[in-house]
Amino acid sequence: MRFFYKLGSALALSFSLGLMGCQSSQETVDLLVTNATVYTVDSAFSKVEAFAVRDGRFVAVGKTSDLQGRYQAAQTVDARGQFIYPGFYDAHCHFYRYALGLRAANLVGAASWAETVGRLVRHRQQQPGAAWLTGRGWDQNDWPGQRFPTKDTLDVLFPDVPVLLARVDGHAAVANQKALDLAGITARTPISGGVIGRDA
């Protein structure tokens, strides 16, 4: 009987030591996310179930069972099948619009409508043969009174060339009469989804 007791104790001790050995072989990480649908955006655009993070960096991706066996985490998150994507970077360029903008008057930072018009006059002197006179960047909030501009001054200075000046955000513009005539816009033209300031 004592033999079996000693044998049982020895086996239990061996099993405990074996478990301790398994636990000590696991790497420590800060975060382990499991049971997810992770889009890795690697060269093959593969999807995985889990990932481990240490010091703010991914140290492994793979199956939930594999990573649970390899890593001991300070924090574990069960994603319950939810989708996980890498950070999105909206890095793009409206190339055609950018090219057009290189030929437009820079009106950013103009402190008044008078300064805006002055920049436009100088721009016209640099491009005397341009079919259209365009500019972008004015902001009436930077001007005394903060009122939207009207076309009157543009009609006087540029009666024969169409002028279109876009606001800094691109959601408003001021045009002279020549541009309005070419666009077929009159005092009674209805506008869907926008507003025409008349006699503003």
Short mmCIF file of C-alpha atoms in Angstrom, two decimals:
data_model
loop_
_atom_site.label_atom_id
_atom_site.label_comp_id
_atom_site.label_asym_id
_atom_site.label_seq_id
_atom_site.Cartn_x
_atom_site.Cartn_y
_atom_site.Cartn_z
CA MET A 1 0.00 0.00 0.00
CA ARG A 2 2.82 2.37 0.89
CA PHE A 3 4.35 1.54 -2.51
CA PHE A 4 1.26 2.70 -4.38
CA TYR A 5 1.09 5.83 -2.21
CA LYS A 6 4.69 6.68 -3.05
CA LEU A 7 4.12 5.85 -6.70
CA GLY A 8 1.04 8.07 -6.81
CA SER A 9 2.89 10.91 -5.11
CA ALA A 10 5.78 10.59 -7.53
CA LEU A 11 3.44 10.64 -10.54
CA ALA A 12 1.57 13.65 -9.18
CA LEU A 13 4.83 15.49 -8.59
CA SER A 14 6.04 14.61 -12.08
CA PHE A 15 2.77 15.81 -13.59
CA SER A 16 2.95 19.07 -11.64
CA LEU A 17 6.53 19.64 -12.71
CA GLY A 18 5.52 18.89 -16.28
CA LEU A 19 2.77 21.50 -16.12
CA MET A 20 5.16 24.02 -14.64
CA GLY A 21 7.58 23.27 -17.44
CA CYS A 22 4.85 23.84 -20.04
CA GLN A 23 3.82 27.10 -18.44
CA SER A 24 7.34 28.39 -18.22
CA SER A 25 7.87 27.65 -21.92
CA GLN A 26 5.09 30.08 -22.87
CA GLU A 27 6.19 33.53 -23.91
CA THR A 28 4.70 36.49 -22.10
CA VAL A 29 2.82 39.07 -24.15
CA ASP A 30 0.77 42.12 -23.30
CA LEU A 31 -2.30 41.24 -25.35
CA LEU A 32 -3.73 38.13 -26.96
CA VAL A 33 -6.80 38.50 -29.18
CA THR A 34 -8.57 35.26 -30.05
CA ASN A 35 -11.57 34.00 -32.04
CA ALA A 36 -11.49 36.94 -34.44
CA THR A 37 -11.56 37.45 -38.18
CA VAL A 38 -8.36 39.43 -38.69
CA TYR A 39 -7.46 40.93 -42.06
CA THR A 40 -3.67 41.00 -42.01
CA VAL A 41 -3.17 42.87 -45.30
CA ASP A 42 -0.02 40.85 -45.88
CA SER A 43 1.15 40.07 -49.41
CA ALA A 44 -1.52 37.36 -49.71
CA PHE A 45 -4.25 39.34 -47.90
CA SER A 46 -4.68 36.37 -45.59
CA LYS A 47 -7.13 36.15 -42.69
CA VAL A 48 -6.25 34.75 -39.27
CA GLU A 49 -8.08 34.03 -36.03
CA ALA A 50 -5.74 35.49 -33.45
CA PHE A 51 -2.76 37.73 -32.79
CA ALA A 52 -0.37 38.53 -29.96
CA VAL A 53 1.04 41.95 -29.08
CA ARG A 54 4.08 42.88 -27.02
CA ASP A 55 5.33 46.44 -26.44
CA GLY A 56 2.87 47.78 -29.00
CA ARG A 57 4.03 45.43 -31.77
CA PHE A 58 2.52 42.32 -33.30
CA VAL A 59 4.66 39.33 -32.40
CA ALA A 60 2.50 36.60 -33.93
CA VAL A 61 -0.65 35.91 -35.91
CA GLY A 62 -2.32 32.59 -36.49
CA LYS A 63 -4.90 30.15 -35.13
CA THR A 64 -6.45 30.71 -31.73
CA SER A 65 -5.41 27.29 -30.44
CA ASP A 66 -1.80 27.75 -31.57
CA LEU A 67 -1.36 31.16 -30.00
CA GLN A 68 -3.08 30.18 -26.77
CA GLY A 69 -0.56 27.37 -26.46
CA ARG A 70 2.44 29.61 -27.17
CA TYR A 71 1.64 32.78 -25.25
CA GLN A 72 0.61 33.83 -21.78
CA ALA A 73 -1.02 37.26 -21.94
CA ALA A 74 -1.55 40.00 -19.40
CA GLN A 75 -4.82 40.70 -21.21
CA THR A 76 -6.85 38.34 -23.37
CA VAL A 77 -9.73 39.46 -25.58
CA ASP A 78 -12.23 37.04 -27.09
CA ALA A 79 -13.38 38.84 -30.24
CA ARG A 80 -16.30 36.42 -30.72
CA GLY A 81 -15.85 36.32 -34.48
CA GLN A 82 -15.78 40.08 -34.97
CA PHE A 83 -13.80 41.65 -37.82
CA ILE A 84 -10.49 43.36 -37.06
CA TYR A 85 -8.72 45.55 -39.59
CA PRO A 86 -5.40 47.38 -39.53
CA GLY A 87 -5.47 51.17 -39.25
CA PHE A 88 -6.87 52.97 -42.26
CA TYR A 89 -4.84 55.65 -43.98
CA ASP A 90 -6.74 57.76 -46.49
CA ALA A 91 -3.70 58.63 -48.56
CA HIS A 92 -4.94 59.74 -51.93
CA CYS A 93 -4.71 62.62 -54.34
CA HIS A 94 -7.24 64.10 -56.74
CA PHE A 95 -4.54 64.31 -59.35
CA TYR A 96 -6.52 66.03 -62.09
CA ARG A 97 -7.94 68.58 -59.67
CA TYR A 98 -4.46 69.12 -58.25
CA ALA A 99 -3.11 69.83 -61.74
CA LEU A 100 -5.91 72.29 -62.41
CA GLY A 101 -5.21 73.94 -59.08
CA LEU A 102 -1.67 74.73 -60.14
CA ARG A 103 -3.12 77.13 -62.69
CA ALA A 104 -5.54 78.75 -60.23
CA ALA A 105 -4.98 81.84 -58.10
CA ASN A 106 -4.02 81.04 -54.52
CA LEU A 107 -6.50 82.89 -52.34
CA VAL A 108 -5.73 81.14 -49.05
CA GLY A 109 -5.23 83.53 -46.16
CA ALA A 110 -6.55 86.64 -47.90
CA ALA A 111 -7.65 88.98 -45.10
CA SER A 112 -10.37 90.75 -47.10
CA TRP A 113 -12.34 90.64 -50.32
CA ALA A 114 -10.17 93.49 -51.59
CA GLU A 115 -7.03 91.44 -51.00
CA THR A 116 -8.66 88.48 -52.72
CA VAL A 117 -9.41 90.58 -55.80
CA GLY A 118 -5.90 92.02 -55.76
CA ARG A 119 -4.41 88.56 -55.87
CA LEU A 120 -6.71 87.70 -58.74
CA VAL A 121 -5.60 90.76 -60.72
CA ARG A 122 -1.93 89.80 -60.29
CA HIS A 123 -2.73 86.23 -61.27
CA ARG A 124 -4.42 87.45 -64.45
CA GLN A 125 -1.30 89.44 -65.33
CA GLN A 126 0.73 86.23 -65.10
CA GLN A 127 -1.74 84.30 -67.28
CA PRO A 128 -3.16 86.87 -69.71
CA GLY A 129 -4.28 84.31 -72.26
CA ALA A 130 -6.13 81.90 -69.95
CA ALA A 131 -9.65 81.09 -71.13
CA TRP A 132 -10.94 81.01 -67.55
CA LEU A 133 -9.75 82.83 -64.46
CA THR A 134 -10.01 80.53 -61.46
CA GLY A 135 -8.94 80.67 -57.86
CA ARG A 136 -9.43 78.86 -54.60
CA GLY A 137 -9.01 79.42 -50.90
CA TRP A 138 -10.98 82.52 -49.88
CA ASP A 139 -12.78 82.42 -46.55
CA GLN A 140 -15.20 85.19 -45.66
CA ASN A 141 -14.83 84.28 -41.99
CA ASP A 142 -11.37 85.88 -42.14
CA TRP A 143 -12.74 89.18 -43.47
CA PRO A 144 -14.22 92.20 -41.73
CA GLY A 145 -17.99 91.70 -41.55
CA GLN A 146 -17.66 88.04 -42.56
CA ARG A 147 -20.05 88.51 -45.49
CA PHE A 148 -20.00 86.37 -48.61
CA PRO A 149 -18.61 88.19 -51.66
CA THR A 150 -20.70 89.28 -54.63
CA LYS A 151 -19.85 89.30 -58.30
CA ASP A 152 -20.05 93.07 -58.82
CA THR A 153 -16.33 93.81 -58.58
CA LEU A 154 -15.51 90.80 -60.76
CA ASP A 155 -17.94 92.02 -63.43
CA VAL A 156 -16.20 95.40 -63.55
CA LEU A 157 -12.62 94.09 -63.60
CA PHE A 158 -13.18 91.02 -65.78
CA PRO A 159 -16.13 91.63 -68.09
CA ASP A 160 -14.82 89.46 -70.93
CA VAL A 161 -13.30 86.46 -69.15
CA PRO A 162 -15.24 83.97 -67.01
CA VAL A 163 -14.20 83.96 -63.35
CA LEU A 164 -14.88 81.25 -60.78
CA LEU A 165 -13.42 81.48 -57.28
CA ALA A 166 -13.97 78.54 -54.93
CA ARG A 167 -14.13 78.90 -51.17
CA VAL A 168 -11.41 77.27 -49.06
CA ASP A 169 -13.57 74.17 -48.45
CA GLY A 170 -14.79 73.89 -52.04
CA HIS A 171 -18.44 74.06 -50.95
CA ALA A 172 -19.12 77.59 -52.17
CA ALA A 173 -17.94 79.75 -55.05
CA VAL A 174 -18.37 83.21 -56.49
CA ALA A 175 -18.66 83.66 -60.26
CA ASN A 176 -18.83 86.70 -62.48
CA GLN A 177 -21.57 87.35 -65.02
CA LYS A 178 -19.52 85.96 -67.91
CA ALA A 179 -19.20 82.60 -66.12
CA LEU A 180 -22.90 82.57 -65.24
CA ASP A 181 -23.82 83.26 -68.87
CA LEU A 182 -21.66 80.39 -70.09
CA ALA A 183 -23.26 78.10 -67.50
CA GLY A 184 -26.75 79.19 -68.49
CA ILE A 185 -27.57 80.41 -64.98
CA THR A 186 -30.06 83.25 -64.66
CA ALA A 187 -31.85 84.91 -61.75
CA ARG A 188 -34.63 82.32 -62.08
CA THR A 189 -32.52 79.18 -62.48
CA PRO A 190 -33.59 76.55 -59.91
CA ILE A 191 -30.78 74.75 -58.11
CA SER A 192 -31.19 71.26 -56.67
CA GLY A 193 -29.10 70.50 -53.61
CA GLY A 194 -27.61 73.97 -53.30
CA VAL A 195 -28.26 77.68 -53.04
CA ILE A 196 -27.50 80.59 -55.36
CA GLY A 197 -26.94 83.82 -53.47
CA ARG A 198 -28.78 86.52 -55.40
CA ASP A 199 -28.14 90.18 -54.59
CA ALA A 200 -26.31 89.00 -51.47
#
